[in-house]
Amino acid sequence: MEIDIFPIPHRKVGTAHNFDKVFLGILIITYIIAAFKTAQCIVGNDAEKEFVCFLLTIPIFVGYYALFVLVCHGIKTGLYAYFKSHRKEWNSMADREEMEEHIAQNLGHIQKKAQEKTATITNTKNAAPIADDTPKRESNVESNSPEEVTVTPEALAKLQLKRNIQKAHDELEVFINQVQIDRKQMNEAKVAREARKLEAILKYTRYTLMPHGFTDEELYQIEEAVKLLVELNGVTRMEVLSISKKKGLKQADLKNFCWNIANQYGIDPKTTALFALNLFYAWFSNTEPSSIQKTLRNTAGTYTIEIDANIIDHLPQLEEKVLGKNHK
């Protein structure tokens, strides 16, 4: 169906036709006044040049009106092109919706008639032979029944397609619900694993540093810095910390300690070096971060804190060493 965006006035009757005439008259008068004003602006507003203004008004009016017609034509052409390009798509969508609605409305009726038809055929085949006039009368009654419906193969195919679509939709809904449950359980398990891992790292921190004379406040500050490092991949600022230097620990020991923790989370060497510098500033006050970064792993020699890539697996041995065999 073609939509007439700019209907021709003579095709209309009554009030619409009169409205078109009035609108056209107002439009022409407006353009004449605009053309005259434009001519005055060009020629001047003197009384002597008034005749020239009238003469110049005619071509200006024609130009304005032609511009208006071209703009309207362009809008109309664009709208027609848009509707024409989408007409097939909209029609196909409407046809599919109409077909599905028709199948849904007549689904029960078609099933009922199909069952009646099947039952009638089965009963006819299994029935015993009777007099010749009886089948004729029954045939006449059946042929004259206004409710007789013939189920075509196309209708049954559409019905089966509708059932398959509904079945697939139901199965997809069940699958999505199960996936959402599994994903939630997976996220909860991941959070629990990360929590257990962080708890083991904090235990390693305490058990490693407690024997070297760190106070409770210092251990608390160190553990908070470790949490920030592993959870946010960040480094605590130096002025927040107050950790004094301990005689039993060297720079290499603390580098190994920081590497052991960073290795569990794959933290880059640059961040690890900044972490060691800011956390243990009393040891590294005169050391550049680049120097720390180059010597994070120290394996050549004997150190109080050794390099250990499996600190979580070796945590029970460390706990037994620090707390003793009989601790609870």
Short mmCIF file of C-alpha atoms in Angstrom, two decimals:
data_model
loop_
_atom_site.label_atom_id
_atom_site.label_comp_id
_atom_site.label_asym_id
_atom_site.label_seq_id
_atom_site.Cartn_x
_atom_site.Cartn_y
_atom_site.Cartn_z
CA MET A 1 0.00 0.00 0.00
CA GLU A 2 1.41 3.38 -1.01
CA ILE A 3 1.21 6.19 1.55
CA ASP A 4 0.37 9.59 0.09
CA ILE A 5 2.34 12.04 2.25
CA PHE A 6 1.49 15.15 0.20
CA PRO A 7 -2.03 14.53 -1.21
CA ILE A 8 -3.14 16.59 -4.19
CA PRO A 9 -5.81 19.14 -3.14
CA HIS A 10 -8.30 18.39 -5.96
CA ARG A 11 -8.61 14.74 -4.80
CA LYS A 12 -10.06 15.87 -1.48
CA VAL A 13 -13.59 17.03 -0.76
CA GLY A 14 -15.28 19.04 1.94
CA THR A 15 -13.37 20.61 4.83
CA ALA A 16 -10.02 19.08 3.84
CA HIS A 17 -10.28 20.62 0.35
CA ASN A 18 -11.08 24.08 1.80
CA PHE A 19 -8.25 23.75 4.30
CA ASP A 20 -5.81 23.04 1.48
CA LYS A 21 -6.96 26.14 -0.38
CA VAL A 22 -6.59 28.36 2.70
CA PHE A 23 -3.15 26.90 3.48
CA LEU A 24 -2.00 27.39 -0.12
CA GLY A 25 -3.27 30.99 -0.10
CA ILE A 26 -1.50 31.81 3.16
CA LEU A 27 1.68 30.20 1.84
CA ILE A 28 1.61 32.25 -1.40
CA ILE A 29 0.92 35.50 0.47
CA THR A 30 3.75 34.76 2.90
CA TYR A 31 6.18 34.11 0.06
CA ILE A 32 5.08 37.31 -1.76
CA ILE A 33 5.69 39.38 1.37
CA ALA A 34 9.03 37.65 2.00
CA ALA A 35 10.05 38.21 -1.63
CA PHE A 36 9.08 41.90 -1.46
CA LYS A 37 11.00 42.39 1.79
CA THR A 38 14.00 40.69 0.25
CA ALA A 39 13.78 42.95 -2.79
CA GLN A 40 13.66 45.98 -0.50
CA CYS A 41 16.76 44.79 1.28
CA ILE A 42 18.54 44.41 -2.06
CA VAL A 43 17.38 47.59 -3.85
CA GLY A 44 16.60 49.82 -0.92
CA ASN A 45 13.52 51.18 0.85
CA ASP A 46 13.26 54.42 -1.10
CA ALA A 47 9.92 55.47 -2.64
CA GLU A 48 11.59 56.06 -5.99
CA LYS A 49 12.75 52.47 -6.20
CA GLU A 50 9.41 50.95 -5.27
CA PHE A 51 8.60 49.95 -8.84
CA VAL A 52 11.95 48.20 -9.16
CA CYS A 53 11.18 46.34 -5.95
CA PHE A 54 7.90 45.10 -7.43
CA LEU A 55 9.68 43.88 -10.54
CA LEU A 56 12.37 42.13 -8.48
CA THR A 57 9.74 40.54 -6.23
CA ILE A 58 8.51 38.24 -9.02
CA PRO A 59 11.74 36.26 -9.63
CA ILE A 60 12.47 36.14 -5.90
CA PHE A 61 8.99 34.73 -5.23
CA VAL A 62 9.45 32.12 -7.95
CA GLY A 63 12.82 31.16 -6.49
CA TYR A 64 11.46 30.84 -2.94
CA TYR A 65 8.50 28.77 -4.09
CA ALA A 66 10.71 26.55 -6.25
CA LEU A 67 13.01 25.98 -3.26
CA PHE A 68 10.01 25.01 -1.12
CA VAL A 69 8.77 22.56 -3.77
CA LEU A 70 12.21 21.00 -4.11
CA VAL A 71 12.53 20.55 -0.34
CA CYS A 72 9.06 18.93 -0.12
CA HIS A 73 9.86 16.70 -3.07
CA GLY A 74 13.13 15.64 -1.48
CA ILE A 75 11.42 14.80 1.82
CA LYS A 76 8.68 12.85 0.04
CA THR A 77 11.20 10.94 -2.09
CA GLY A 78 13.28 10.08 0.97
CA LEU A 79 10.27 8.82 2.92
CA TYR A 80 9.05 6.76 -0.04
CA ALA A 81 12.50 5.22 -0.46
CA TYR A 82 12.66 4.37 3.26
CA PHE A 83 9.21 2.75 3.31
CA LYS A 84 9.91 0.86 0.09
CA SER A 85 13.23 -0.55 1.34
CA HIS A 86 11.63 -1.83 4.58
CA ARG A 87 8.29 -2.91 3.13
CA LYS A 88 9.28 -6.53 2.45
CA GLU A 89 10.82 -6.94 5.91
CA TRP A 90 7.76 -5.48 7.67
CA ASN A 91 5.38 -7.56 5.56
CA SER A 92 7.29 -10.79 6.29
CA MET A 93 7.30 -10.01 10.02
CA ALA A 94 3.55 -9.34 9.95
CA ASP A 95 2.94 -12.58 8.02
CA ARG A 96 4.95 -14.64 10.53
CA GLU A 97 3.15 -13.08 13.48
CA GLU A 98 -0.22 -13.65 11.82
CA MET A 99 0.64 -17.30 11.06
CA GLU A 100 1.79 -18.00 14.63
CA GLU A 101 -1.30 -16.29 16.06
CA HIS A 102 -3.56 -18.31 13.76
CA ILE A 103 -1.85 -21.58 14.73
CA ALA A 104 -2.08 -20.71 18.44
CA GLN A 105 -5.80 -19.87 18.18
CA ASN A 106 -6.72 -23.00 16.24
CA LEU A 107 -4.30 -25.42 17.91
CA GLY A 108 -6.87 -26.96 20.23
CA HIS A 109 -9.54 -27.14 17.54
CA ILE A 110 -7.18 -28.85 15.08
CA GLN A 111 -6.08 -31.39 17.70
CA LYS A 112 -9.67 -32.20 18.59
CA LYS A 113 -10.71 -32.68 14.98
CA ALA A 114 -7.63 -34.77 14.24
CA GLN A 115 -8.43 -37.06 17.17
CA GLU A 116 -12.08 -37.37 16.06
CA LYS A 117 -10.99 -38.14 12.51
CA THR A 118 -8.57 -40.81 13.72
CA ALA A 119 -11.17 -42.34 16.03
CA THR A 120 -13.76 -42.43 13.22
CA ILE A 121 -11.35 -44.16 10.83
CA THR A 122 -10.34 -46.71 13.50
CA ASN A 123 -13.93 -47.50 14.44
CA THR A 124 -14.89 -47.90 10.78
CA LYS A 125 -12.10 -50.41 10.19
CA ASN A 126 -12.87 -52.44 13.35
CA ALA A 127 -16.68 -52.40 13.03
CA ALA A 128 -18.57 -55.56 11.97
CA PRO A 129 -20.39 -55.58 8.57
CA ILE A 130 -24.02 -54.46 8.73
CA ALA A 131 -26.86 -53.95 6.29
CA ASP A 132 -26.20 -52.09 3.09
CA ASP A 133 -28.61 -49.24 3.82
CA THR A 134 -27.02 -48.37 7.19
CA PRO A 135 -23.64 -47.24 5.84
CA LYS A 136 -25.41 -45.13 3.26
CA ARG A 137 -27.42 -43.32 5.91
CA GLU A 138 -24.33 -42.78 8.07
CA SER A 139 -22.43 -41.56 5.05
CA ASN A 140 -25.13 -39.08 4.27
CA VAL A 141 -25.16 -37.81 7.83
CA GLU A 142 -21.41 -37.45 7.89
CA SER A 143 -21.32 -35.66 4.57
CA ASN A 144 -23.96 -33.19 5.69
CA SER A 145 -22.32 -32.48 9.08
CA PRO A 146 -21.42 -28.80 9.28
CA GLU A 147 -18.60 -29.44 11.78
CA GLU A 148 -16.62 -31.81 9.52
CA VAL A 149 -13.06 -30.50 9.18
CA THR A 150 -10.40 -31.92 6.89
CA VAL A 151 -6.91 -31.83 8.40
CA THR A 152 -4.41 -31.30 5.61
CA PRO A 153 -0.77 -32.38 5.75
CA GLU A 154 0.25 -28.71 5.65
CA ALA A 155 -1.78 -27.97 8.79
CA LEU A 156 -0.28 -30.96 10.61
CA ALA A 157 3.21 -29.86 9.54
CA LYS A 158 2.59 -26.37 10.91
CA LEU A 159 1.26 -27.87 14.13
CA GLN A 160 4.33 -30.06 14.50
CA LEU A 161 6.59 -27.06 13.80
CA LYS A 162 4.79 -25.07 16.48
CA ARG A 163 5.28 -27.90 18.97
CA ASN A 164 8.98 -28.20 18.10
CA ILE A 165 9.48 -24.46 18.55
CA GLN A 166 7.74 -24.50 21.94
CA LYS A 167 9.75 -27.55 23.02
CA ALA A 168 13.03 -25.90 21.98
CA HIS A 169 12.02 -22.73 23.82
CA ASP A 170 11.26 -24.67 27.01
CA GLU A 171 14.54 -26.61 26.79
CA LEU A 172 16.48 -23.38 26.24
CA GLU A 173 14.83 -21.77 29.26
CA VAL A 174 15.71 -24.76 31.45
CA PHE A 175 19.29 -24.71 30.13
CA ILE A 176 19.72 -20.99 30.80
CA ASN A 177 18.41 -21.37 34.35
CA GLN A 178 20.83 -24.24 35.01
CA VAL A 179 23.74 -22.28 33.54
CA GLN A 180 22.92 -19.32 35.78
CA ILE A 181 22.88 -21.61 38.82
CA ASP A 182 26.20 -23.20 37.77
CA ARG A 183 27.79 -19.80 37.11
CA LYS A 184 26.68 -18.54 40.53
CA GLN A 185 28.11 -21.63 42.21
CA MET A 186 31.33 -21.27 40.20
CA ASN A 187 31.71 -17.63 41.30
CA GLU A 188 31.01 -18.53 44.92
CA ALA A 189 33.58 -21.33 44.76
CA LYS A 190 36.11 -18.95 43.20
CA VAL A 191 35.55 -16.38 45.95
CA ALA A 192 35.94 -19.10 48.58
CA ARG A 193 39.18 -20.33 46.98
CA GLU A 194 40.58 -16.81 46.84
CA ALA A 195 39.66 -16.24 50.47
CA ARG A 196 41.37 -19.46 51.54
CA LYS A 197 44.43 -18.56 49.48
CA LEU A 198 44.64 -15.08 51.01
CA GLU A 199 44.28 -16.54 54.48
CA ALA A 200 47.19 -18.91 53.79
CA ILE A 201 49.32 -16.01 52.48
CA LEU A 202 48.63 -13.99 55.62
CA LYS A 203 49.56 -16.97 57.78
CA TYR A 204 52.80 -17.32 55.83
CA THR A 205 53.46 -13.61 56.47
CA ARG A 206 52.96 -13.96 60.22
CA TYR A 207 54.86 -17.22 60.62
CA THR A 208 57.79 -15.89 58.56
CA LEU A 209 58.20 -12.53 60.30
CA MET A 210 57.11 -13.29 63.90
CA PRO A 211 60.42 -14.97 64.88
CA HIS A 212 62.36 -11.83 63.92
CA GLY A 213 60.93 -9.49 66.55
CA PHE A 214 58.15 -7.70 64.65
CA THR A 215 55.55 -6.22 67.01
CA ASP A 216 51.82 -6.89 66.73
CA GLU A 217 51.26 -3.41 65.24
CA GLU A 218 54.00 -3.96 62.68
CA LEU A 219 52.63 -7.38 61.69
CA TYR A 220 49.17 -5.83 61.30
CA GLN A 221 50.54 -3.10 59.01
CA ILE A 222 52.44 -5.68 56.95
CA GLU A 223 49.37 -7.90 56.55
CA GLU A 224 47.24 -4.92 55.48
CA ALA A 225 49.88 -4.01 52.90
CA VAL A 226 49.90 -7.62 51.64
CA LYS A 227 46.09 -7.56 51.30
CA LEU A 228 46.30 -4.38 49.27
CA LEU A 229 48.99 -5.88 47.05
CA VAL A 230 47.16 -9.14 46.23
CA GLU A 231 43.60 -7.77 46.06
CA LEU A 232 44.16 -4.45 44.27
CA ASN A 233 47.67 -4.92 42.84
CA GLY A 234 48.60 -1.73 44.70
CA VAL A 235 51.33 -0.47 47.02
CA THR A 236 50.83 1.19 50.40
CA ARG A 237 52.36 4.62 50.72
CA MET A 238 55.52 4.87 52.80
CA GLU A 239 54.27 7.50 55.27
CA VAL A 240 51.43 5.26 56.45
CA LEU A 241 53.81 2.55 57.67
CA SER A 242 55.99 2.52 60.77
CA ILE A 243 58.19 -0.58 60.68
CA SER A 244 61.62 -0.47 62.33
CA LYS A 245 64.67 -2.31 61.07
CA LYS A 246 65.44 -5.76 62.54
CA LYS A 247 68.99 -7.00 62.87
CA GLY A 248 68.31 -10.60 61.85
CA LEU A 249 66.99 -9.69 58.41
CA LYS A 250 68.91 -8.48 55.38
CA GLN A 251 67.70 -6.85 52.17
CA ALA A 252 67.96 -10.16 50.33
CA ASP A 253 65.73 -11.87 52.90
CA LEU A 254 62.98 -9.27 52.47
CA LYS A 255 63.30 -9.38 48.67
CA ASN A 256 62.78 -13.15 48.81
CA PHE A 257 59.79 -12.66 51.10
CA CYS A 258 58.16 -10.17 48.72
CA TRP A 259 58.90 -12.37 45.68
CA ASN A 260 57.38 -15.43 47.36
CA ILE A 261 54.08 -13.58 47.88
CA ALA A 262 54.00 -11.82 44.49
CA ASN A 263 54.75 -15.10 42.72
CA GLN A 264 51.50 -16.64 44.02
CA TYR A 265 49.47 -13.98 42.17
CA GLY A 266 51.67 -13.33 39.14
CA ILE A 267 52.42 -9.72 40.18
CA ASP A 268 54.98 -8.01 37.94
CA PRO A 269 58.55 -7.35 39.26
CA LYS A 270 58.19 -3.55 39.11
CA THR A 271 55.18 -3.55 41.44
CA THR A 272 56.88 -6.10 43.70
CA ALA A 273 59.98 -3.90 43.95
CA LEU A 274 57.89 -0.85 44.89
CA PHE A 275 56.05 -2.99 47.44
CA ALA A 276 59.34 -4.04 49.08
CA LEU A 277 60.71 -0.47 49.05
CA ASN A 278 57.63 1.11 50.64
CA LEU A 279 56.88 -1.67 53.11
CA PHE A 280 60.44 -2.14 54.37
CA TYR A 281 61.72 1.38 53.84
CA ALA A 282 64.04 1.12 56.86
CA TRP A 283 66.11 -1.44 54.90
CA PHE A 284 65.83 0.12 51.40
CA SER A 285 65.96 3.87 52.14
CA ASN A 286 69.10 4.31 50.02
CA THR A 287 68.18 1.82 47.26
CA GLU A 288 66.61 2.56 43.89
CA PRO A 289 63.50 0.59 42.84
CA SER A 290 65.29 -0.54 39.67
CA SER A 291 68.06 -2.15 41.75
CA ILE A 292 65.50 -4.00 43.87
CA GLN A 293 63.68 -5.16 40.75
CA LYS A 294 66.84 -6.70 39.29
CA THR A 295 67.65 -8.73 42.43
CA LEU A 296 64.26 -9.87 43.72
CA ARG A 297 65.21 -13.56 43.66
CA ASN A 298 68.27 -14.45 45.74
CA THR A 299 69.19 -18.13 45.65
CA ALA A 300 72.98 -18.13 45.66
CA GLY A 301 73.87 -18.48 49.33
CA THR A 302 72.10 -19.03 52.65
CA TYR A 303 69.32 -16.66 53.67
CA THR A 304 66.97 -16.39 56.62
CA ILE A 305 64.02 -16.26 54.23
CA GLU A 306 64.57 -18.58 51.27
CA ILE A 307 62.96 -18.43 47.81
CA ASP A 308 59.93 -20.76 47.82
CA ALA A 309 57.51 -20.96 44.90
CA ASN A 310 55.13 -23.24 46.86
CA ILE A 311 54.70 -21.39 50.13
CA ILE A 312 51.06 -22.47 50.46
CA ASP A 313 51.92 -26.17 50.13
CA HIS A 314 54.79 -25.79 52.61
CA LEU A 315 52.71 -23.79 55.10
CA PRO A 316 52.12 -26.77 57.48
CA GLN A 317 55.89 -27.32 57.82
CA LEU A 318 56.45 -23.61 58.48
CA GLU A 319 53.64 -23.56 61.02
CA GLU A 320 55.10 -26.56 62.82
CA LYS A 321 58.55 -24.97 62.81
CA VAL A 322 57.34 -21.69 64.29
CA LEU A 323 54.58 -22.83 66.66
CA GLY A 324 55.91 -26.26 67.57
CA LYS A 325 54.65 -29.81 67.10
CA ASN A 326 52.08 -29.74 69.89
CA HIS A 327 50.26 -26.53 68.95
CA LYS A 328 46.51 -26.59 68.41
#
